[in-house]
C-alpha atoms as a printed R data frame, in Angstrom:
   type eleno elety resid chain resno        x      y       z
1  ATOM     1    CA   MET     A     1 -137.689 13.474 -80.164
2  ATOM     2    CA   PRO     A     2 -135.553 15.200 -81.834
3  ATOM     3    CA   HIS     A     3 -135.327 15.909 -85.960
4  ATOM     4    CA   ALA     A     4 -131.877 17.267 -86.095
5  ATOM     5    CA   SER     A     5 -128.393 15.466 -86.378
6  ATOM     6    CA   SER     A     6 -127.535 18.147 -84.049
7  ATOM     7    CA   ALA     A     7 -130.002 17.287 -81.802
8  ATOM     8    CA   LYS     A     8 -129.937 14.009 -81.754
9  ATOM     9    CA   LYS     A     9 -126.211 14.351 -80.497
10 ATOM    10    CA   ARG     A    10 -126.853 15.791 -77.995
11 ATOM    11    CA   MET     A    11 -129.655 14.332 -76.344
12 ATOM    12    CA   ARG     A    12 -127.189 10.380 -77.112
13 ATOM    13    CA   GLN     A    13 -125.000 12.690 -75.510
14 ATOM    14    CA   ALA     A    14 -127.225 13.990 -72.638
15 ATOM    15    CA   GLY     A    15 -127.992  9.945 -71.815
16 ATOM    16    CA   LYS     A    16 -124.232  8.916 -71.525
17 ATOM    17    CA   ARG     A    17 -123.825 12.002 -69.371
18 ATOM    18    CA   TYR     A    18 -126.961 11.441 -66.962
19 ATOM    19    CA   ALA     A    19 -125.933  7.718 -66.887
20 ATOM    20    CA   ARG     A    20 -121.842  8.131 -65.919
21 ATOM    21    CA   ASN     A    21 -122.999 11.175 -63.213
22 ATOM    22    CA   ARG     A    22 -125.844  8.640 -61.809
23 ATOM    23    CA   LYS     A    23 -123.741  6.041 -61.268
24 ATOM    24    CA   ALA     A    24 -120.628  8.465 -60.176
25 ATOM    25    CA   ARG     A    25 -122.901  9.684 -57.465
26 ATOM    26    CA   SER     A    26 -124.324  6.434 -56.483
27 ATOM    27    CA   ALA     A    27 -120.553  5.416 -55.882
28 ATOM    28    CA   LEU     A    28 -119.669  8.426 -53.807
29 ATOM    29    CA   ARG     A    29 -122.840  8.078 -51.303
30 ATOM    30    CA   THR     A    30 -121.964  4.648 -50.615
31 ATOM    31    CA   ALA     A    31 -118.546  5.332 -50.116
32 ATOM    32    CA   ILE     A    32 -120.221  8.245 -47.502
33 ATOM    33    CA   LYS     A    33 -122.495  5.532 -45.746
34 ATOM    34    CA   LYS     A    34 -119.548  3.780 -45.322
35 ATOM    35    CA   VAL     A    35 -117.347  5.380 -43.558
36 ATOM    36    CA   ARG     A    36 -120.207  6.539 -41.282
37 ATOM    37    CA   ASN     A    37 -121.289  2.934 -40.347
38 ATOM    38    CA   ALA     A    38 -117.561  1.775 -40.410
39 ATOM    39    CA   SER     A    39 -115.508  1.130 -37.099
40 ATOM    40    CA   GLY     A    40 -111.858  1.031 -36.233
41 ATOM    41    CA   ASP     A    41 -109.299  0.778 -39.089
42 ATOM    42    CA   ALA     A    42 -112.403 -0.516 -41.517
43 ATOM    43    CA   ALA     A    43 -113.354  3.111 -40.841
44 ATOM    44    CA   ALA     A    44 -110.307  4.836 -41.310
45 ATOM    45    CA   SER     A    45 -109.865  2.597 -45.044
46 ATOM    46    CA   ALA     A    46 -113.273  3.402 -45.648
47 ATOM    47    CA   TYR     A    47 -112.433  7.444 -45.143
48 ATOM    48    CA   ARG     A    48 -109.566  7.048 -47.136
49 ATOM    49    CA   GLU     A    49 -111.883  5.316 -50.090
50 ATOM    50    CA   ALA     A    50 -114.452  8.234 -49.325
51 ATOM    51    CA   GLU     A    51 -112.180 10.938 -49.161
52 ATOM    52    CA   ARG     A    52 -110.218 10.223 -52.677
53 ATOM    53    CA   LEU     A    53 -114.143 10.086 -54.525
54 ATOM    54    CA   LEU     A    54 -115.227 12.886 -52.672
55 ATOM    55    CA   ASP     A    55 -112.232 14.891 -54.761
56 ATOM    56    CA   ARG     A    56 -112.054 13.293 -58.141
57 ATOM    57    CA   ALA     A    57 -116.287 14.073 -57.860
58 ATOM    58    CA   GLY     A    58 -114.936 17.783 -56.814
59 ATOM    59    CA   ARG     A    59 -112.774 17.851 -59.650
60 ATOM    60    CA   LYS     A    60 -115.233 16.764 -62.316
61 ATOM    61    CA   GLY     A    61 -117.796 19.172 -61.526
62 ATOM    62    CA   LEU     A    62 -120.468 16.324 -59.806
63 ATOM    63    CA   ILE     A    63 -120.359 18.059 -57.086
64 ATOM    64    CA   HIS     A    64 -118.732 21.763 -55.964
65 ATOM    65    CA   LYS     A    65 -115.634 21.947 -54.972
66 ATOM    66    CA   ASN     A    66 -116.039 23.654 -51.163
67 ATOM    67    CA   THR     A    67 -119.397 21.034 -50.595
68 ATOM    68    CA   ALA     A    68 -116.575 17.698 -50.930
69 ATOM    69    CA   ALA     A    69 -114.261 19.749 -48.793
70 ATOM    70    CA   ARG     A    70 -116.938 19.903 -46.171
71 ATOM    71    CA   SER     A    71 -118.085 16.731 -46.180
72 ATOM    72    CA   LYS     A    72 -114.280 15.576 -45.835
73 ATOM    73    CA   SER     A    73 -114.528 17.090 -43.168
74 ATOM    74    CA   ARG     A    74 -117.077 16.345 -41.160
75 ATOM    75    CA   LEU     A    75 -116.244 12.693 -41.897
76 ATOM    76    CA   LYS     A    76 -113.047 12.951 -40.272
77 ATOM    77    CA   LYS     A    77 -114.433 14.888 -37.549
78 ATOM    78    CA   LEU     A    78 -116.801 12.026 -37.048
79 ATOM    79    CA   LEU     A    79 -114.090  9.549 -37.474
80 ATOM    80    CA   SER     A    80 -111.747 11.980 -34.679
81 ATOM    81    CA   ILE     A    81 -114.640 11.858 -32.299
82 ATOM    82    CA   ALA     A    82 -115.602  8.108 -32.406
83 ATOM    83    CA   ASN     A    83 -111.244  7.285 -31.693
């Protein structure tokens, strides 16, 4: 356990950030799975939700911007093949 007050604060901040990132990453993965498993109109609406979450994750630094773009591209390609 840290003794310095600044180290204690750092530890609190890291814990909060970890929890927030974990929740966001989980939601992102779930959204991507929904797109992969959906079909028809459900897949299109699931893609819009996943796209929104991917863009946000890329902006916030949760994942790299290029990773978000690559994921969006692959999902879109998957939808075009399915239709």
